Amino acid sequence: IKKIGVLTSGGDAPGMNAAIRAVIRAALAKGIEVYGIHDGYLGLHRDRIEKLDRRSVSDIINRGGTMLGSARFPAFKEESVRREAIANLNKHGIEALVVIGGDGSYMGAKKLTEMGYPCIGLPGTIDNDIAGTDFTIGFDTALNVVMEAIDRLRDTSTSHKRISVVEVMGRHCGDLAMAAAVAGGAEFVIVPEKGFKKEELLAQIDEGIASGKRHAIITICEHVTDVNALANLIELHTGLETRATILGHIQRGGSPTARDRILASRMGAYAVDLLIDGQGGRCVGLLKNELIHHDIIDCIENMKRPFNEELFNLTKTLF
Ligand code: F6P
């Protein structure tokens, strides 16, 4: 293999830059040329492709976001659009593509692979919602951002004896909310995987108040319920002032943690090894701290992320 491409797609995640850097430097070390594709699949379709060298990725390991830019590009679902994208890759002589992103990006990589164009998927999303890996690139950084936000909310909610409802990203995966609840010592966690019953939450809050609690922190994954309405309901029920905080895109930015930089660097270099080994159509994961790879088609069609019951139960034990 002589030429490969790399792109980032979907929601950005801290550590994507470290992954891009690793792909480029690992490939160049093996005599492979690397092309950066700007703005994800949109840029691939529009031929925003440039050759990169070692220096192109200097001073980016510490930066959040993605130097290549990212985009959501629903039109990539169209086969004709993908065919034009493959034509662009062929024009530059690019033989394989490393795609860094979440499940929408994996879907694009799967479809290209099915059309005979080999892709390697690297899991880059703060949501930690990709099958075939214990951790995604960006999750740890976002978790630390959320934990710090909870620490700050704890200060003010303690002073005012208030209840604080904190909405965390994650799309439909509760990992970020659960991990942040444990790390931040939150009293309650609400995740989509477990469903949500208002009565149960109110009963739990009552129990906490009966045991002497005068303030509380509730972390909740986005898309479960309207958090402002939930805060009103809790305030009416308990008589304790309650505030909702939606952390939003703050969770996606910032300098990646050491853990994310190392994960991204390992995965990026591993993707290049797979391509040198003649393996296309794979997605990379980390299982018990070992790098692994799966068939990307199988990953999307058949594999499911296991729910972390242990972490969920821990939030209840430590309540
Ligand atoms: O997938 C990452 C993520 O940040 C999700 O947690 C969130 O639901 C979504 O992207 C937000 O998307 P956008 O940046 O397009 O508003």
XYZ file of C-alpha atoms and ligand atoms in Angstrom:
335
model
C 0.000 0.000 0.000
C 1.430 3.362 -1.040
C -1.182 6.040 -0.337
C -3.870 6.306 2.322
C -6.371 8.978 3.320
C -7.646 10.096 6.721
C -10.795 11.991 7.659
C -12.791 12.937 10.736
C -16.553 12.927 10.562
C -19.667 13.594 12.655
C -19.476 15.316 16.040
C -15.883 16.202 16.874
C -14.183 14.741 19.933
C -11.044 15.696 21.861
C -8.244 13.361 20.793
C -9.180 13.310 17.115
C -6.074 15.398 16.408
C -3.879 12.929 18.257
C -5.378 10.140 16.129
C -4.773 12.060 12.863
C -1.177 12.723 13.942
C -0.625 9.053 14.747
C -2.031 7.876 11.399
C 0.179 10.317 9.511
C 3.396 9.706 11.397
C 3.001 5.914 11.596
C 2.270 5.764 7.853
C 5.146 8.049 6.850
C 7.511 5.969 8.994
C 6.543 2.978 6.820
C 6.973 4.893 3.549
C 3.233 5.418 2.944
C 1.941 8.800 1.734
C -1.017 10.274 3.611
C -3.766 12.545 2.331
C -5.956 14.546 4.684
C -9.593 14.952 3.690
C -11.138 18.142 5.039
C -14.684 18.307 6.466
C -15.466 14.601 6.600
C -17.497 12.876 3.883
C -18.685 16.253 2.617
C -15.078 17.221 1.835
C -14.469 13.804 0.322
C -17.339 14.366 -2.050
C -16.169 17.926 -2.835
C -12.553 16.747 -3.337
C -11.118 18.778 -0.446
C -8.070 16.546 -0.316
C -4.479 17.544 0.440
C -1.219 15.710 0.929
C 0.085 15.933 4.503
C 3.574 15.590 5.929
C 5.092 15.200 9.402
C 5.068 18.938 9.960
C 1.373 19.275 9.039
C 0.576 17.643 12.371
C 3.097 19.462 14.585
C 1.643 21.017 17.736
C -1.790 19.416 17.479
C -1.625 16.569 20.004
C -2.757 18.921 22.771
C -5.565 20.563 20.803
C -9.258 19.704 21.006
C -11.478 19.609 17.911
C -10.094 18.322 14.633
C -7.572 20.079 12.386
C -9.224 18.423 9.377
C -12.648 19.811 10.204
C -15.770 17.707 10.466
C -19.282 17.752 9.053
C -22.515 15.855 9.120
C -23.355 14.938 5.514
C -26.623 12.990 5.208
C -26.319 12.895 1.395
C -23.562 10.305 1.816
C -26.368 7.764 2.252
C -26.894 8.020 -1.530
C -24.920 5.434 -3.475
C -24.322 7.874 -6.355
C -22.728 10.374 -3.931
C -20.470 7.666 -2.529
C -19.481 6.616 -6.043
C -18.358 10.192 -6.762
C -16.407 10.194 -3.485
C -14.633 6.970 -4.454
C -13.823 8.505 -7.842
C -12.085 11.375 -6.015
C -10.054 8.920 -3.946
C -9.077 6.988 -7.060
C -8.080 10.198 -8.837
C -5.494 10.861 -6.096
C -4.401 7.213 -6.085
C -5.546 6.801 -2.462
C -5.965 3.093 -1.819
C -7.594 3.029 1.642
C -9.228 5.393 4.097
C -9.008 5.781 7.871
C -12.280 7.217 9.199
C -12.297 8.689 12.703
C -15.792 9.275 14.096
C -18.938 7.926 15.699
C -21.576 5.550 14.453
C -22.757 7.702 11.518
C -19.141 7.814 10.330
C -18.842 4.052 10.769
C -21.938 3.635 8.622
C -20.280 5.625 5.814
C -17.097 3.542 6.173
C -19.137 0.338 6.107
C -20.939 1.408 2.929
C -17.649 2.333 1.187
C -16.203 -1.027 2.240
C -19.251 -2.823 0.826
C -18.632 -0.997 -2.459
C -15.127 -2.476 -2.528
C -13.247 0.501 -1.075
C -11.319 -0.528 2.090
C -11.824 1.613 5.211
C -10.619 1.362 8.785
C -12.869 2.895 11.466
C -11.457 4.492 14.606
C -14.028 5.238 17.337
C -13.991 9.012 17.899
C -16.934 10.315 19.926
C -17.555 11.580 23.446
C -20.626 9.321 23.643
C -18.777 6.004 24.203
C -21.573 4.374 22.225
C -19.631 2.317 19.681
C -19.764 -1.478 19.747
C -16.486 -3.389 19.825
C -14.543 -1.101 22.136
C -14.486 -0.412 25.863
C -13.652 3.241 25.236
C -13.983 5.748 22.430
C -11.573 8.603 21.759
C -12.888 11.742 23.503
C -14.961 10.044 26.189
C -12.407 10.502 28.956
C -11.911 14.205 28.228
C -15.650 14.866 28.160
C -16.036 12.885 31.380
C -13.485 15.110 33.091
C -15.285 18.220 31.840
C -18.596 16.938 33.217
C -17.011 15.920 36.504
C -15.535 19.378 36.938
C -18.909 20.956 36.161
C -20.559 18.741 38.794
C -17.905 19.760 41.342
C -18.767 23.399 40.669
C -22.507 22.763 40.865
C -21.965 20.923 44.140
C -20.413 24.064 45.676
C -23.364 26.276 44.834
C -26.113 23.718 45.407
C -24.673 22.970 48.873
C -24.557 26.675 49.764
C -28.163 27.181 48.680
C -29.483 23.764 49.749
C -30.756 23.264 46.238
C -31.259 20.291 44.003
C -29.288 20.386 40.779
C -30.295 18.529 37.620
C -27.373 18.223 35.169
C -28.042 17.207 31.570
C -25.125 15.402 29.978
C -24.552 14.456 26.306
C -24.323 10.848 25.151
C -27.051 10.691 22.531
C -28.784 7.453 23.523
C -25.959 6.044 25.625
C -25.835 6.579 29.388
C -22.077 5.946 29.828
C -21.116 9.611 30.174
C -23.942 10.332 32.635
C -23.165 7.240 34.714
C -19.396 7.674 34.815
C -19.821 11.364 35.669
C -22.302 10.479 38.416
C -19.803 8.122 40.039
C -16.820 10.467 39.592
C -18.786 13.509 40.760
C -20.579 11.756 43.625
C -24.023 12.552 42.231
C -26.986 11.168 44.166
C -29.047 10.024 41.188
C -28.443 9.065 37.587
C -30.986 8.741 34.805
C -29.966 6.867 31.663
C -31.986 5.834 28.598
C -30.975 2.178 28.912
C -32.866 1.875 32.208
C -35.946 3.883 31.293
C -37.178 6.701 33.496
C -40.100 6.736 35.928
C -40.764 10.098 37.599
C -42.417 8.427 40.613
C -39.315 6.321 41.276
C -37.036 9.334 41.153
C -39.292 11.375 43.455
C -39.479 8.464 45.918
C -35.667 8.198 45.899
C -35.340 11.934 46.502
C -37.816 11.679 49.398
C -35.719 8.878 50.834
C -32.620 11.056 50.598
C -34.359 13.978 52.313
C -35.636 11.633 55.055
C -32.064 10.498 55.642
C -30.947 14.093 56.173
C -29.857 15.246 52.683
C -30.493 18.944 52.118
C -29.165 19.151 48.577
C -28.724 16.694 45.725
C -27.211 16.313 42.287
C -28.981 14.380 39.562
C -27.151 13.573 36.325
C -29.346 12.753 33.373
C -28.507 11.742 29.809
C -29.863 14.035 27.089
C -33.040 13.088 25.164
C -34.632 11.306 28.163
C -36.930 14.108 29.296
C -37.173 17.908 29.425
C -34.830 18.808 32.286
C -36.401 22.201 33.009
C -39.812 20.584 33.401
C -38.218 17.889 35.571
C -36.606 20.545 37.803
C -40.029 22.245 38.232
C -41.636 18.946 39.128
C -38.947 18.150 41.737
C -39.246 21.638 43.239
C -43.039 21.339 43.500
C -42.800 17.885 45.041
C -40.004 18.515 47.561
C -40.350 22.214 48.261
C -36.578 22.478 47.669
C -35.359 24.957 45.069
C -34.232 23.038 41.997
C -32.199 24.214 39.012
C -31.472 22.519 35.684
C -28.136 22.947 33.910
C -27.628 21.781 30.330
C -23.883 21.395 29.770
C -24.202 21.216 25.966
C -21.270 21.567 23.589
C -18.857 22.614 26.337
C -18.483 18.855 26.787
C -17.028 18.480 23.296
C -14.166 20.961 23.600
C -10.884 21.358 25.381
C -7.460 19.832 25.450
C -7.638 16.020 25.454
C -6.640 14.142 28.607
C -3.509 11.984 28.630
C -5.742 8.908 28.479
C -7.452 10.117 25.279
C -4.178 11.171 23.660
C -2.622 7.772 24.342
C -5.727 5.870 23.199
C -5.895 7.931 19.987
C -2.167 7.512 19.311
C -2.335 3.752 19.809
C -5.418 3.372 17.639
C -4.052 5.590 14.864
C -0.796 3.642 14.595
C -2.707 0.351 14.782
C -4.931 1.350 11.862
C -1.827 1.801 9.722
C -0.488 -1.621 10.812
C -3.783 -3.207 9.777
C -3.624 -1.603 6.335
C -0.002 -2.703 5.848
C -1.149 -6.182 6.827
C -3.669 -6.041 3.961
C -6.677 -5.722 6.260
C -9.437 -3.389 5.081
C -13.011 -3.081 6.281
C -12.062 -3.280 9.954
C -12.874 -1.157 12.976
C -10.472 -0.709 15.841
C -11.322 -1.130 19.504
C -9.790 -1.445 22.926
C -10.750 -4.481 24.989
C -9.206 -4.871 28.460
C -6.519 -2.416 27.331
C -5.572 -4.531 24.282
C -6.055 -3.198 20.770
C -8.429 -5.347 18.744
C -10.228 -5.145 15.416
C -13.544 -6.371 14.067
C -15.203 -6.574 10.703
C -16.806 -3.155 10.283
C -19.904 -4.584 8.579
C -20.417 -7.120 11.384
C -19.828 -4.401 13.979
C -22.598 -2.220 12.589
C -25.047 -4.959 11.737
C -24.685 -7.402 14.620
C -22.607 -6.149 17.523
C -24.189 -4.419 20.497
C -22.510 -2.422 23.231
C -23.021 -4.085 26.581
C -24.608 -1.861 29.211
C -22.340 -1.248 32.200
C -24.604 -2.632 34.963
C -21.792 -2.551 37.494
C -21.309 1.204 37.135
C -25.061 1.791 37.201
C -25.466 -0.260 40.389
C -22.527 1.544 41.950
C -24.364 4.863 41.621
C -27.147 3.311 43.687
C -24.851 1.711 46.285
C -22.980 4.951 46.853
C -26.164 7.078 47.017
O -22.224 12.433 19.075
C -21.680 13.483 19.790
C -22.741 14.463 20.225
O -22.120 15.503 20.951
C -23.898 13.873 21.030
O -23.552 13.685 22.374
C -24.976 14.902 20.804
O -26.251 14.325 20.919
C -24.722 15.359 19.391
O -23.377 15.033 19.086
C -24.937 16.834 19.164
O -24.819 17.077 17.804
P -24.558 18.504 17.156
O -23.124 18.892 17.476
O -24.766 18.278 15.720
O -25.505 19.469 17.818
